[in-house]
Each structure stands twice: as structure tokens, then as C-alpha cells.
């Protein structure tokens, strides 16, 4: 067992400390890379969820009245605490979540940077003044919602638990976070690290599965719900929110396109396909460009480069510093991805790389799959339409631009898109027609603090990583004041 991982005696984190509600259940946590048990933790039952919400509710008045700059300063201390514990958190997460140490360490720093960003934005929580008649004043103020539920997926646990708490906290809400059941340990350690920084009840972290998430989203004292997760869970959250007309923020799945025109450099496109697919995260990234549409004039050339480039990406044990690609999150996800690979073969896609467990004996007990690429994919195939959330890239050949646009936009998702061309006209034309919330031109994968991230269509509701996220955690109150506008005679 990992010495640093939280032990079950520590319990569920709410009201500023570890609690042991009667209905919490001990659950074992396993490393997806080795299959070994690494910790026992407590999962929240309904009582624990309710108690965490009650703690957040009790803390709301004090936190929402805390002076803005003081809230910002406390958030900056959290960011620094994360940096101070980066190595420790990264090791916990690499072992628990299966992603490479050097990448998850970077996630800790990304979380700290985002927290600093929102801490610095607190004075932007502004209203407007609305001109009207003499003797009256109209203005708006932005107020926090109350208790916010933040539900987190498995692919970036520490990044999301930490950074996605920042905007609601900066805006004066209190927060209950539910980390992913597959990789909860870094979030629990995060709770300990920040326990002394925030007043009790302001940030609560409740481990558990979908049932705990559902309890949280249907709780009457939750004022706003935010989910980063899959489309089916997004629908479940929206249904729960509909019962009480709650505000919802959703960051859901993607089946994103990379589009290469005939003037693009085939070597650069191949590198972008490997990078954009996030093979290093075993493809478990919502923004992955998992459908690559390559113009027929450069198609074979790109495939030749691609085979060479992808051969450099080999899975390894995530806790080793040199590892560049980790494992999938668990056996269930491994089986799911292997099943998609099997379906793709049956449906006639041409396998040009991977498609199997790596041969390395060190990896035999883990949920590893080699970077997998299918060429000659067409839209009738299952892998062309469904989000796999694993290391499987589908490559399509195209020749007609109008048909390309129809094909790119034919899926229910609309998160990201990466366009490769040196022609300004083509780039702008494509930007204006692709149905995606985040578009790169001659770039891929990167996020930029302050640049809104979020999806079109069924990829989500709302935008994050920007001022839009901060303002989303406020509601607007309009005020009308009538006053005597004539100066009384002396
Ligand atoms: P998931 O939907 O299975 O689980 C996400 C979270 O929701 C977990 O904490 C889970 O316990 C909880 N949950 C499950 N059922 C619930 C319910 N009925 N009510 C409330 N909460 C519930 O997703 P996952 O498998 O952990 O993550 C992968 C998915 O997340 C992919 O679809 C991926 O694209 C998406 N994702 C999106 C973004 C983005 O920014 N758009 C980022 C990362 C991941």
C-alpha cells in the first residue's frame, strides 16, 4: 500500500475535518497499472452526502461575506500548497489513475495556475449600471448561488478537483466535490493539504460512486450542479436538475475532428495526429482529436509518417519518471476499448498500429493498450461515431470539402476541432462551419488560461477556464432605486 494515500480511518472530508458517518463503506482502491491494492478508503452513503451538503450550507453565509480580496488570497495559498506538494500528489495520482508521473505532475501545476487565475479575477465579479430616468438608478449585482456540487471524471482527478473548485469558491459559493470512484486518492490528499487554509465547510470532498453523485445532484440544498463526465451522466444530471430547476454546467464527451488539407505538411500532420490523440493519456481525454480527416492527396504520405511517429509512443509503468504513456483507468474501460478494436476489425477498418496489449512483461497485469490506429475508416463504422475514450485513432480519407464538413459535423458531440492548412481562406471558412466549441489551426491539444473551453451540441453547457466560468457561478440581482432628484430649496 502507498504510505501517502489516505487511510480509511480518515473518512469523508467535510466541515473542515475527516468524518465517519455510519453509512460510509470501506472500499479498496487498486492500481490500474499493476492490479495491486493501494489503499482502502471510505465511500459516502446518503448520510455522508447530506452531512457534507449541510456543512457547506452552514459555511455559505460566512464565506460569501468574506471580503473579495481575502477570498482571493486564500485561493492563492491553495495554489501554492499544491505546488509545494506537487511531487507527492503526482506520485499518488500516477499510481491510482495510471497516467504518467511527469504528466500528472504537470496537472498539479496547471491546477495551481488556474486557481491563481481565478483568485486574481475576484474583482471582475461586477454588475452593470443601466441608465434610466432622473430620480432612479438601475444596477445589477452578482451574487453566489449557494452550495455548488462539482462532480469529477477519472481522467484528470487532481487537476479537476482542485481547479474546478476555484471559480465557484472565488465567486463566494461553498463547494462539495465528488471525486471519481476509479481514482479518488489525490483528491483526498488535496483535502488534507488545504484543510487548514479554508474555513470549515467551505470545501468538502466526498468520495463515492455514481450513487453519491446522484444523491448530491438531487439534494434540495444544492443550488448549482457542475459535471465533467460522460454524455449519459450529463443527461442524468440534467434530469435531476429539472426536478428542482437548478442551474447546470456540463463538460461532456467529444468525438473531435482533426482536418488536414492537401497543402499541409504530412510530417507535421502526423505529429499532430499523435499529439492530438493524447496517446500519452492513453487517449483518455475529452478533447482528443480521435477522428482524423486527411485529404486524399497527402493521405498515404501522412499514414507513412504516422506509423513512424506512433512507434515512439510506448506504454510504461506510470510511476516511472521516463514513462510517456500510461494505462487505462481500469479493467472495465480496458475491456470496453478492446471491444471497440474488435468491432472496428470486424467492420473492415484497416489496423495500421497497435490493437493489442503491449508485450512488455512488466505491464502484463495492467490495463495497457498500445496506441492503436485504424485507417480507411468510414462513417458507417461504430468507431467513427462513438466516443471510445481510449487510445484508438480513426483515420478518414476525404476529397470533397462540402462532404467533409457534413462528415465532421455528423456526430452528436462538438467539443474541439484541429484544422491543418496554410491557406488563410480555407482556415477561416472551416472555422465558420465546424460545430465545435474550441478550434485550433495548425495546433492541437493545448489549453490556454483565460480562453473559454467547452462544447457545442451534446458536448456540454457553459464554458470553463475563463471569466465565463467565474461568472457562471454567480446569479444576477437587479436593483432599482427611486430617489428625489430635485435639490430641495434652502
Ligand atoms: P462518468 O460520466 O462515468 O463519471 C463522471 C462522474 O460522474 C464520476 O464522478 C461519477 O461517479 C459521477 N456519476 C456517475 N453517475 C452519476 C449520476 N447519475 N449522477 C451524478 N453523478 C454521477 O465519466 P468518466 O467515465 O469518469 O469520464 C469520462 C467522460 O468524461 C468522457 O465522456 C469524457 O469525454 C468526459 N470528460 C469531459 C471533459 C470536458 O471538459 N468536456 C473533461 C474530461 C472528461
Short mmCIF file of C-alpha atoms and ligand atoms in Angstrom, two decimals:
data_model
loop_
_atom_site.label_atom_id
_atom_site.label_comp_id
_atom_site.label_asym_id
_atom_site.label_seq_id
_atom_site.Cartn_x
_atom_site.Cartn_y
_atom_site.Cartn_z
CA UNK A 1 0.00 0.00 0.00
CA UNK A 2 1.06 3.57 -0.68
CA UNK A 3 2.20 5.22 2.59
CA UNK A 4 0.97 8.59 1.39
CA UNK A 5 -2.52 7.53 0.40
CA UNK A 6 -5.29 8.47 2.84
CA UNK A 7 -6.19 5.60 5.17
CA UNK A 8 -9.82 4.59 5.87
CA UNK A 9 -9.57 5.93 9.40
CA UNK A 10 -9.50 9.38 7.86
CA UNK A 11 -13.03 9.03 6.49
CA UNK A 12 -15.05 11.52 4.45
CA UNK A 13 -13.91 15.15 4.37
CA UNK A 14 -16.46 17.76 5.38
CA UNK A 15 -16.78 20.62 7.84
CA UNK A 16 -13.01 21.03 7.77
CA UNK A 17 -12.08 17.58 9.00
CA UNK A 18 -12.37 13.83 8.44
CA UNK A 19 -15.74 12.38 9.45
CA UNK A 20 -17.01 8.82 9.75
CA UNK A 21 -20.76 8.80 9.10
CA UNK A 22 -22.46 5.49 9.93
CA UNK A 23 -23.39 4.61 6.36
CA UNK A 24 -19.92 5.15 4.86
CA UNK A 25 -18.48 1.98 3.35
CA UNK A 26 -14.88 0.84 3.13
CA UNK A 27 -13.79 0.33 -0.47
CA UNK A 28 -10.43 -0.86 -1.80
CA UNK A 29 -8.56 1.11 -4.44
CA UNK A 30 -6.34 -0.69 -6.98
CA UNK A 31 -3.57 0.45 -9.28
CA UNK A 32 -4.67 0.01 -12.90
CA UNK A 33 -1.04 -0.45 -13.94
CA UNK A 34 -0.20 -3.36 -11.63
CA UNK A 35 -3.54 -4.62 -10.34
CA UNK A 36 -2.22 -4.22 -6.77
CA UNK A 37 -4.33 -2.85 -3.95
CA UNK A 38 -3.00 0.57 -2.97
CA UNK A 39 -5.46 1.86 -0.35
CA UNK A 40 -8.72 1.43 1.47
CA UNK A 41 -10.95 4.46 1.61
CA UNK A 42 -14.50 5.30 2.69
CA UNK A 43 -17.29 5.82 0.17
CA UNK A 44 -20.05 8.19 1.22
CA UNK A 45 -23.56 6.85 1.69
CA UNK A 46 -26.61 9.15 1.67
CA UNK A 47 -26.00 10.33 5.26
CA UNK A 48 -22.46 11.40 4.45
CA UNK A 49 -23.54 13.26 1.32
CA UNK A 50 -26.29 15.03 3.25
CA UNK A 51 -23.91 15.93 6.08
CA UNK A 52 -21.37 17.35 3.61
CA UNK A 53 -24.06 19.48 1.97
CA UNK A 54 -25.22 20.65 5.41
CA UNK A 55 -21.65 21.65 6.29
CA UNK A 56 -21.34 23.57 3.02
CA UNK A 57 -24.68 25.27 3.60
CA UNK A 58 -23.69 26.33 7.12
CA UNK A 59 -20.42 27.78 5.83
CA UNK A 60 -22.04 29.71 2.97
CA UNK A 61 -23.04 32.89 4.80
CA UNK A 62 -19.58 33.44 6.27
CA UNK A 63 -17.73 32.62 3.06
CA UNK A 64 -19.94 34.69 0.78
CA UNK A 65 -19.39 37.67 3.09
CA UNK A 66 -15.65 37.23 3.25
CA UNK A 67 -14.05 40.26 1.59
CA UNK A 68 -13.24 39.53 -2.04
CA UNK A 69 -9.52 40.10 -1.83
CA UNK A 70 -9.32 37.88 1.24
CA UNK A 71 -11.05 35.08 -0.70
CA UNK A 72 -8.54 35.61 -3.48
CA UNK A 73 -5.62 35.44 -1.05
CA UNK A 74 -6.86 32.18 0.43
CA UNK A 75 -7.17 30.68 -3.05
CA UNK A 76 -3.62 31.75 -3.82
CA UNK A 77 -2.47 29.92 -0.71
CA UNK A 78 -4.20 26.79 -2.02
CA UNK A 79 -2.37 27.18 -5.33
CA UNK A 80 0.95 27.44 -3.51
CA UNK A 81 0.14 24.44 -1.30
CA UNK A 82 -0.49 22.42 -4.45
CA UNK A 83 2.88 23.41 -5.89
CA UNK A 84 4.58 22.56 -2.60
CA UNK A 85 3.05 19.06 -2.72
CA UNK A 86 3.37 18.51 -6.47
CA UNK A 87 5.72 15.53 -6.29
CA UNK A 88 3.69 13.77 -3.64
CA UNK A 89 0.34 14.37 -5.37
CA UNK A 90 1.76 13.29 -8.71
CA UNK A 91 3.03 10.01 -7.29
CA UNK A 92 -0.32 9.25 -5.66
CA UNK A 93 -2.17 10.02 -8.85
CA UNK A 94 0.20 8.13 -11.17
CA UNK A 95 -0.29 5.03 -9.04
CA UNK A 96 -4.03 5.48 -8.63
CA UNK A 97 -5.03 6.80 -12.08
CA UNK A 98 -2.42 5.09 -14.30
CA UNK A 99 -1.23 8.25 -16.07
CA UNK A 100 2.49 9.03 -16.38
CA UNK A 101 4.14 10.74 -13.42
CA UNK A 102 5.57 13.63 -15.39
CA UNK A 103 2.17 14.42 -16.92
CA UNK A 104 0.20 14.29 -13.69
CA UNK A 105 2.87 16.45 -12.03
CA UNK A 106 2.20 18.97 -14.79
CA UNK A 107 -1.52 18.67 -14.00
CA UNK A 108 -0.81 19.77 -10.41
CA UNK A 109 0.92 22.90 -11.71
CA UNK A 110 -1.87 23.52 -14.21
CA UNK A 111 -4.38 23.33 -11.36
CA UNK A 112 -2.33 25.82 -9.33
CA UNK A 113 -2.15 28.19 -12.31
CA UNK A 114 -5.90 28.07 -12.81
CA UNK A 115 -6.56 28.70 -9.12
CA UNK A 116 -4.23 31.70 -9.24
CA UNK A 117 -6.07 32.94 -12.32
CA UNK A 118 -9.48 32.83 -10.61
CA UNK A 119 -8.01 34.28 -7.41
CA UNK A 120 -6.84 37.27 -9.44
CA UNK A 121 -10.20 37.70 -11.12
CA UNK A 122 -12.31 38.25 -8.00
CA UNK A 123 -12.63 41.98 -8.63
CA UNK A 124 -14.19 41.21 -12.02
CA UNK A 125 -17.35 39.90 -10.36
CA UNK A 126 -19.10 43.09 -11.41
CA UNK A 127 -22.58 44.21 -12.32
CA UNK A 128 -23.78 46.92 -14.69
CA UNK A 129 -25.49 50.24 -14.23
CA UNK A 130 -28.47 50.66 -16.52
CA UNK A 131 -29.35 54.24 -17.49
CA UNK A 132 -32.95 55.33 -16.93
CA UNK A 133 -34.85 58.41 -15.82
CA UNK A 134 -33.80 61.18 -13.41
CA UNK A 135 -34.66 60.16 -9.85
CA UNK A 136 -33.95 56.50 -10.42
CA UNK A 137 -30.98 54.25 -10.53
CA UNK A 138 -30.88 50.75 -12.01
CA UNK A 139 -27.96 48.45 -11.45
CA UNK A 140 -27.11 44.78 -11.17
CA UNK A 141 -25.02 42.91 -8.67
CA UNK A 142 -23.64 39.39 -8.99
CA UNK A 143 -24.20 37.07 -6.06
CA UNK A 144 -23.08 33.47 -5.49
CA UNK A 145 -25.61 30.67 -5.87
CA UNK A 146 -25.02 28.93 -2.54
CA UNK A 147 -23.76 25.34 -2.33
CA UNK A 148 -22.23 24.06 -5.59
CA UNK A 149 -21.80 20.36 -6.42
CA UNK A 150 -18.73 19.62 -8.53
CA UNK A 151 -18.63 16.10 -9.99
CA UNK A 152 -15.33 14.94 -11.43
CA UNK A 153 -14.35 12.26 -14.02
CA UNK A 154 -11.44 9.87 -13.72
CA UNK A 155 -9.03 11.21 -16.34
CA UNK A 156 -7.57 14.25 -14.50
CA UNK A 157 -8.59 13.82 -10.85
CA UNK A 158 -6.27 16.26 -9.10
CA UNK A 159 -6.37 18.84 -11.90
CA UNK A 160 -10.16 18.87 -11.96
CA UNK A 161 -10.81 18.52 -8.20
CA UNK A 162 -8.55 21.45 -7.46
CA UNK A 163 -9.02 23.77 -10.43
CA UNK A 164 -12.78 23.30 -10.78
CA UNK A 165 -13.31 24.30 -7.17
CA UNK A 166 -11.61 27.64 -7.77
CA UNK A 167 -14.22 29.57 -9.77
CA UNK A 168 -17.17 28.71 -7.50
CA UNK A 169 -15.12 29.48 -4.39
CA UNK A 170 -13.81 32.75 -5.82
CA UNK A 171 -17.40 33.78 -6.53
CA UNK A 172 -18.38 33.13 -2.89
CA UNK A 173 -20.06 29.74 -3.16
CA UNK A 174 -19.23 26.81 -0.95
CA UNK A 175 -18.46 23.54 -2.70
CA UNK A 176 -18.96 19.80 -2.36
CA UNK A 177 -16.65 17.90 -4.70
CA UNK A 178 -17.24 14.29 -5.65
CA UNK A 179 -14.02 12.79 -7.00
CA UNK A 180 -14.07 9.85 -9.44
CA UNK A 181 -14.52 6.44 -7.85
CA UNK A 182 -11.76 4.96 -10.04
CA UNK A 183 -9.05 7.38 -8.84
CA UNK A 184 -10.04 9.22 -5.65
CA UNK A 185 -6.74 9.30 -3.74
CA UNK A 186 -5.19 12.55 -4.94
CA UNK A 187 -8.43 14.42 -4.20
CA UNK A 188 -8.47 13.05 -0.66
CA UNK A 189 -4.86 14.10 -0.12
CA UNK A 190 -5.76 17.51 -1.57
CA UNK A 191 -8.47 17.81 1.11
CA UNK A 192 -5.85 17.27 3.81
CA UNK A 193 -3.42 19.72 2.25
CA UNK A 194 -5.93 22.57 2.13
CA UNK A 195 -7.79 21.72 5.35
CA UNK A 196 -6.07 24.50 7.31
CA UNK A 197 -6.42 27.16 4.63
CA UNK A 198 -10.18 27.47 4.19
CA UNK A 199 -12.79 27.87 6.93
CA UNK A 200 -14.60 24.59 7.81
CA UNK A 201 -17.33 23.59 5.37
CA UNK A 202 -16.20 25.85 2.51
CA UNK A 203 -14.67 22.97 0.51
CA UNK A 204 -15.86 19.43 1.16
CA UNK A 205 -14.66 16.30 -0.62
CA UNK A 206 -16.90 13.28 -0.63
CA UNK A 207 -15.58 10.09 -2.22
CA UNK A 208 -18.10 7.71 -3.73
CA UNK A 209 -19.57 6.39 -6.94
CA UNK A 210 -22.48 7.33 -9.16
CA UNK A 211 -24.96 6.87 -6.30
CA UNK A 212 -23.20 9.51 -4.21
CA UNK A 213 -23.16 11.75 -7.29
CA UNK A 214 -26.87 11.22 -7.85
CA UNK A 215 -27.63 11.94 -4.18
CA UNK A 216 -25.67 15.15 -4.45
CA UNK A 217 -27.33 16.34 -7.66
CA UNK A 218 -30.82 15.72 -6.32
CA UNK A 219 -30.16 17.31 -2.92
CA UNK A 220 -32.52 20.24 -2.26
CA UNK A 221 -29.73 22.38 -0.79
CA UNK A 222 -27.52 22.16 -3.84
CA UNK A 223 -28.03 25.40 -5.75
CA UNK A 224 -25.88 24.67 -8.78
CA UNK A 225 -24.54 21.47 -10.28
CA UNK A 226 -21.43 21.11 -12.40
CA UNK A 227 -20.43 17.84 -14.02
CA UNK A 228 -17.40 16.94 -16.04
CA UNK A 229 -18.18 13.48 -17.35
CA UNK A 230 -19.88 11.38 -19.98
CA UNK A 231 -22.97 12.17 -22.02
CA UNK A 232 -25.21 9.62 -20.23
CA UNK A 233 -24.22 11.08 -16.84
CA UNK A 234 -24.85 14.55 -18.23
CA UNK A 235 -28.37 13.51 -19.11
CA UNK A 236 -28.89 12.01 -15.62
CA UNK A 237 -27.67 15.24 -14.02
CA UNK A 238 -29.96 17.35 -16.20
CA UNK A 239 -32.93 15.15 -15.27
CA UNK A 240 -32.12 15.54 -11.56
CA UNK A 241 -31.72 19.30 -12.01
CA UNK A 242 -35.06 19.51 -13.81
CA UNK A 243 -36.86 18.33 -10.67
CA UNK A 244 -35.78 21.45 -8.79
CA UNK A 245 -34.96 23.79 -11.70
CA UNK A 246 -31.29 24.00 -10.79
CA UNK A 247 -28.61 25.70 -12.83
CA UNK A 248 -26.28 23.19 -14.52
CA UNK A 249 -22.85 23.42 -16.06
CA UNK A 250 -21.76 20.42 -18.16
CA UNK A 251 -18.42 19.45 -19.70
CA UNK A 252 -19.15 16.22 -21.56
CA UNK A 253 -17.62 13.95 -24.17
CA UNK A 254 -16.08 14.52 -27.56
CA UNK A 255 -15.56 12.78 -30.90
CA UNK A 256 -13.35 15.50 -32.23
CA UNK A 257 -12.05 16.03 -35.75
CA UNK A 258 -8.58 16.82 -36.99
CA UNK A 259 -8.83 18.06 -40.58
CA UNK A 260 -5.83 18.18 -42.91
CA UNK A 261 -5.96 19.94 -46.29
CA UNK A 262 -3.73 18.99 -49.22
CA UNK A 263 -1.35 21.92 -48.60
CA UNK A 264 -0.49 20.78 -45.05
CA UNK A 265 2.91 19.26 -44.30
CA UNK A 266 2.34 15.48 -43.97
CA UNK A 267 5.01 15.09 -41.26
CA UNK A 268 3.53 17.92 -39.18
CA UNK A 269 0.04 16.50 -39.62
CA UNK A 270 1.20 13.04 -38.49
CA UNK A 271 2.81 14.54 -35.36
CA UNK A 272 -0.38 16.47 -34.66
CA UNK A 273 -2.45 13.29 -35.01
CA UNK A 274 -0.31 11.56 -32.40
CA UNK A 275 -0.25 14.59 -30.08
CA UNK A 276 -3.90 15.46 -30.61
CA UNK A 277 -4.99 11.94 -29.81
CA UNK A 278 -3.42 12.28 -26.34
CA UNK A 279 -1.95 8.79 -26.55
CA UNK A 280 0.20 9.79 -23.57
CA UNK A 281 -3.02 9.83 -21.50
CA UNK A 282 -3.99 6.52 -23.15
CA UNK A 283 -6.39 8.60 -25.25
CA UNK A 284 -8.50 9.33 -22.17
CA UNK A 285 -9.04 12.97 -22.89
CA UNK A 286 -12.28 14.69 -23.84
CA UNK A 287 -10.52 16.98 -26.32
CA UNK A 288 -8.70 14.18 -28.19
CA UNK A 289 -8.94 14.50 -31.96
CA UNK A 290 -9.94 10.87 -32.39
CA UNK A 291 -11.20 11.31 -35.97
CA UNK A 292 -8.53 12.46 -38.42
CA UNK A 293 -9.83 13.56 -41.84
CA UNK A 294 -6.87 13.61 -44.24
CA UNK A 295 -7.08 14.91 -47.80
CA UNK A 296 -6.55 12.15 -50.35
CA UNK A 297 -3.56 13.94 -51.92
CA UNK A 298 -1.49 13.53 -48.74
CA UNK A 299 -3.28 10.53 -47.22
CA UNK A 300 -0.71 7.76 -47.83
CA UNK A 301 2.19 10.08 -47.05
CA UNK A 302 0.60 11.05 -43.72
CA UNK A 303 -0.02 7.38 -42.86
CA UNK A 304 3.64 6.54 -43.53
CA UNK A 305 4.79 9.35 -41.18
CA UNK A 306 2.14 8.38 -38.66
CA UNK A 307 3.36 4.78 -38.37
CA UNK A 308 6.87 6.02 -37.62
CA UNK A 309 5.74 8.68 -35.14
CA UNK A 310 3.44 6.41 -33.19
CA UNK A 311 6.13 3.75 -32.85
CA UNK A 312 7.89 6.17 -30.46
CA UNK A 313 4.94 6.16 -28.04
CA UNK A 314 5.23 3.10 -25.85
CA UNK A 315 3.25 2.38 -22.69
CA UNK A 316 5.20 2.01 -19.45
CA UNK A 317 4.70 1.91 -15.70
CA UNK A 318 3.14 5.28 -14.82
CA UNK A 319 5.18 5.78 -11.63
CA UNK A 320 8.46 5.76 -13.57
CA UNK A 321 9.74 9.23 -14.49
CA UNK A 322 10.65 8.25 -18.07
CA UNK A 323 7.22 6.80 -18.93
CA UNK A 324 5.40 8.69 -21.67
CA UNK A 325 2.16 6.69 -21.92
CA UNK A 326 0.25 5.05 -19.07
CA UNK A 327 -2.54 2.55 -18.64
CA UNK A 328 -6.28 2.79 -18.99
CA UNK A 329 -8.15 3.57 -15.81
CA UNK A 330 -9.48 0.10 -15.00
CA UNK A 331 -10.38 -3.33 -16.34
CA UNK A 332 -13.86 -2.21 -17.35
CA UNK A 333 -12.51 0.56 -19.55
CA UNK A 334 -9.81 -1.77 -20.92
CA UNK A 335 -12.46 -4.33 -21.96
CA UNK A 336 -14.62 -1.59 -23.45
CA UNK A 337 -11.77 -0.27 -25.60
CA UNK A 338 -10.68 -3.78 -26.66
CA UNK A 339 -14.26 -4.43 -27.70
CA UNK A 340 -14.25 -1.31 -29.93
CA UNK A 341 -10.99 -2.53 -31.51
CA UNK A 342 -12.60 -5.88 -32.23
CA UNK A 343 -15.70 -4.21 -33.71
CA UNK A 344 -13.51 -1.98 -35.92
CA UNK A 345 -11.69 -5.03 -37.28
CA UNK A 346 -14.98 -6.81 -37.98
CA UNK A 347 -16.44 -3.74 -39.69
CA UNK A 348 -13.49 -3.55 -42.10
CA UNK A 349 -11.25 -0.74 -40.77
CA UNK A 350 -7.55 -1.24 -41.62
CA UNK A 351 -5.39 -1.62 -38.48
CA UNK A 352 -2.06 0.10 -39.06
CA UNK A 353 -0.71 0.26 -35.47
CA UNK A 354 -1.33 -1.30 -32.06
CA UNK A 355 -4.62 -3.02 -31.36
CA UNK A 356 -3.33 -5.13 -28.51
CA UNK A 357 -1.85 -5.31 -25.03
CA UNK A 358 1.89 -4.44 -25.11
CA UNK A 359 4.31 -7.38 -24.97
CA UNK A 360 6.47 -5.85 -22.18
CA UNK A 361 6.33 -8.42 -19.30
CA UNK A 362 6.43 -5.56 -16.75
CA UNK A 363 2.99 -4.47 -17.98
CA UNK A 364 1.30 -7.86 -18.08
CA UNK A 365 -1.03 -7.28 -15.09
CA UNK A 366 -2.02 -3.75 -16.04
CA UNK A 367 -4.74 -2.22 -18.21
CA UNK A 368 -2.38 -1.21 -21.02
CA UNK A 369 -3.27 -0.96 -24.70
CA UNK A 370 -0.81 0.06 -27.41
CA UNK A 371 -1.54 3.26 -29.34
CA UNK A 372 -3.98 1.98 -31.94
CA UNK A 373 -4.66 3.45 -35.37
CA UNK A 374 -7.28 2.41 -37.88
CA UNK A 375 -7.08 3.76 -41.43
CA UNK A 376 -9.79 3.72 -44.12
CA UNK A 377 -12.50 4.35 -41.55
CA UNK A 378 -15.88 5.44 -42.89
CA UNK A 379 -18.89 6.90 -41.18
CA UNK A 380 -20.86 3.67 -41.23
CA UNK A 381 -18.41 2.18 -38.71
CA UNK A 382 -19.04 2.19 -34.98
CA UNK A 383 -15.63 3.68 -34.12
CA UNK A 384 -16.39 6.62 -36.39
CA UNK A 385 -19.30 7.76 -34.25
CA UNK A 386 -18.96 6.69 -30.60
CA UNK A 387 -16.62 8.19 -28.03
CA UNK A 388 -14.14 5.40 -27.18
CA UNK A 389 -12.14 7.35 -24.58
CA UNK A 390 -9.12 5.15 -25.16
CA UNK A 391 -6.00 5.09 -27.38
CA UNK A 392 -7.81 4.49 -30.68
CA UNK A 393 -7.48 6.91 -33.59
CA UNK A 394 -9.68 6.64 -36.69
CA UNK A 395 -8.33 7.99 -39.98
CA UNK A 396 -10.66 9.01 -42.83
CA UNK A 397 -9.73 9.90 -46.42
CA UNK A 398 -11.54 12.90 -47.94
CA UNK A 399 -11.62 14.76 -51.26
CA UNK A 400 -14.76 16.91 -51.39
CA UNK A 401 -14.88 19.86 -48.95
CA UNK A 402 -18.66 20.05 -48.70
CA UNK A 403 -18.90 16.36 -47.89
CA UNK A 404 -16.05 16.77 -45.39
CA UNK A 405 -17.98 19.43 -43.48
CA UNK A 406 -21.08 17.21 -43.38
CA UNK A 407 -18.99 14.28 -42.10
CA UNK A 408 -17.13 16.33 -39.49
CA UNK A 409 -20.42 17.70 -38.15
CA UNK A 410 -22.29 14.41 -38.35
CA UNK A 411 -21.71 13.34 -34.72
CA UNK A 412 -23.72 14.41 -31.67
CA UNK A 413 -20.61 15.85 -30.00
CA UNK A 414 -19.00 19.25 -30.68
CA UNK A 415 -16.08 19.86 -28.36
CA UNK A 416 -12.83 20.55 -30.27
CA UNK A 417 -11.52 20.65 -33.83
CA UNK A 418 -7.99 20.96 -35.23
CA UNK A 419 -7.56 22.35 -38.76
CA UNK A 420 -4.32 21.97 -40.74
CA UNK A 421 -3.73 24.25 -43.72
CA UNK A 422 -1.53 27.17 -44.73
CA UNK A 423 -4.35 28.77 -46.66
CA UNK A 424 -5.97 31.59 -44.71
CA UNK A 425 -9.19 31.38 -46.71
CA UNK A 426 -9.67 27.69 -46.08
CA UNK A 427 -8.84 28.06 -42.39
CA UNK A 428 -11.41 30.80 -41.82
CA UNK A 429 -14.01 29.05 -43.97
CA UNK A 430 -13.64 25.89 -41.87
CA UNK A 431 -13.64 27.78 -38.56
CA UNK A 432 -17.01 29.26 -39.51
CA UNK A 433 -18.67 25.93 -40.32
CA UNK A 434 -17.31 23.37 -37.87
CA UNK A 435 -19.64 22.71 -34.95
CA UNK A 436 -17.14 22.77 -32.08
CA UNK A 437 -16.59 25.00 -29.07
CA UNK A 438 -12.77 25.10 -29.31
CA UNK A 439 -10.84 25.25 -32.59
CA UNK A 440 -7.10 25.10 -33.21
CA UNK A 441 -5.49 25.98 -36.55
CA UNK A 442 -2.11 24.32 -37.13
CA UNK A 443 -2.09 23.37 -33.46
CA UNK A 444 -3.72 20.78 -31.28
CA UNK A 445 -4.36 19.74 -27.66
CA UNK A 446 -3.31 22.97 -25.95
CA UNK A 447 -5.47 24.85 -23.46
CA UNK A 448 -4.83 28.50 -22.63
CA UNK A 449 -5.75 30.02 -19.30
CA UNK A 450 -8.43 32.63 -19.89
CA UNK A 451 -9.55 31.03 -23.19
CA UNK A 452 -13.08 29.60 -22.83
CA UNK A 453 -13.23 25.80 -23.08
CA UNK A 454 -16.50 23.97 -23.63
CA UNK A 455 -18.66 22.20 -26.14
CA UNK A 456 -21.24 22.78 -28.84
CA UNK A 457 -24.16 20.35 -29.24
CA UNK A 458 -24.13 17.47 -26.75
CA UNK A 459 -20.58 18.13 -25.57
CA UNK A 460 -21.84 20.39 -22.84
CA UNK A 461 -23.36 23.56 -21.48
CA UNK A 462 -21.30 26.57 -20.46
CA UNK A 463 -17.61 27.47 -20.71
CA UNK A 464 -14.71 26.93 -18.32
CA UNK A 465 -11.10 28.05 -17.76
CA UNK A 466 -12.08 31.67 -18.41
CA UNK A 467 -14.05 34.56 -16.95
CA UNK A 468 -17.22 32.90 -18.29
CA UNK A 469 -16.67 30.10 -15.76
CA UNK A 470 -16.31 32.54 -12.88
CA UNK A 471 -19.44 34.49 -13.85
CA UNK A 472 -21.37 31.26 -14.28
CA UNK A 473 -21.01 30.76 -10.52
CA UNK A 474 -22.91 33.97 -9.86
CA UNK A 475 -26.52 34.93 -10.35
CA UNK A 476 -27.64 38.41 -11.26
CA UNK A 477 -29.75 40.58 -9.00
CA UNK A 478 -31.21 43.72 -10.46
CA UNK A 479 -31.79 46.71 -8.17
CA UNK A 480 -33.98 49.72 -8.90
CA UNK A 481 -33.65 52.74 -6.62
CA UNK A 482 -36.02 55.69 -6.73
CA UNK A 483 -34.80 58.90 -5.16
CA UNK A 484 -35.67 62.61 -5.05
CA UNK A 485 -33.70 64.09 -7.89
CA UNK A 486 -34.57 67.74 -7.26
CA UNK A 487 -32.34 69.53 -4.77
CA UNK A 488 -34.69 70.88 -2.06
CA UNK A 489 -34.91 74.69 -1.83
CA UNK A 490 -32.95 76.15 1.10
P1 LIG B 1 -18.77 9.36 -15.98
O1 LIG B 1 -19.87 10.16 -16.55
O2 LIG B 1 -18.90 7.89 -15.94
O3 LIG B 1 -18.47 9.82 -14.47
C1 LIG B 1 -18.17 11.16 -14.15
C2 LIG B 1 -18.55 11.42 -12.71
O4 LIG B 1 -19.96 11.36 -12.58
C3 LIG B 1 -17.99 10.39 -11.72
O5 LIG B 1 -17.56 11.07 -10.58
C4 LIG B 1 -19.20 9.53 -11.42
O6 LIG B 1 -19.16 8.90 -10.17
C5 LIG B 1 -20.33 10.54 -11.49
N1 LIG B 1 -21.66 10.00 -11.74
C6 LIG B 1 -21.98 8.84 -12.35
N2 LIG B 1 -23.33 8.70 -12.42
C7 LIG B 1 -23.86 9.81 -11.84
C8 LIG B 1 -25.19 10.27 -11.63
N3 LIG B 1 -26.26 9.57 -12.01
N4 LIG B 1 -25.36 11.46 -11.03
C9 LIG B 1 -24.30 12.21 -10.67
N5 LIG B 1 -23.02 11.81 -10.82
C10 LIG B 1 -22.80 10.63 -11.41
O7 LIG B 1 -17.46 9.80 -16.77
P2 LIG B 1 -16.00 9.19 -16.64
O8 LIG B 1 -16.01 7.84 -17.27
O9 LIG B 1 -15.47 9.36 -15.27
O10 LIG B 1 -15.19 10.22 -17.56
C11 LIG B 1 -15.10 10.12 -18.93
C12 LIG B 1 -16.06 11.08 -19.61
O11 LIG B 1 -15.83 12.42 -19.17
C13 LIG B 1 -15.84 11.11 -21.12
O12 LIG B 1 -17.08 11.14 -21.78
C14 LIG B 1 -15.07 12.41 -21.34
O13 LIG B 1 -15.17 12.93 -22.63
C15 LIG B 1 -15.71 13.29 -20.30
N6 LIG B 1 -14.82 14.42 -19.98
C16 LIG B 1 -15.18 15.66 -20.44
C17 LIG B 1 -14.33 16.75 -20.21
C18 LIG B 1 -14.66 18.12 -20.73
O14 LIG B 1 -14.04 19.09 -20.32
N7 LIG B 1 -15.62 18.26 -21.65
C19 LIG B 1 -13.16 16.57 -19.48
C20 LIG B 1 -12.84 15.30 -19.03
C21 LIG B 1 -13.68 14.23 -19.28
#
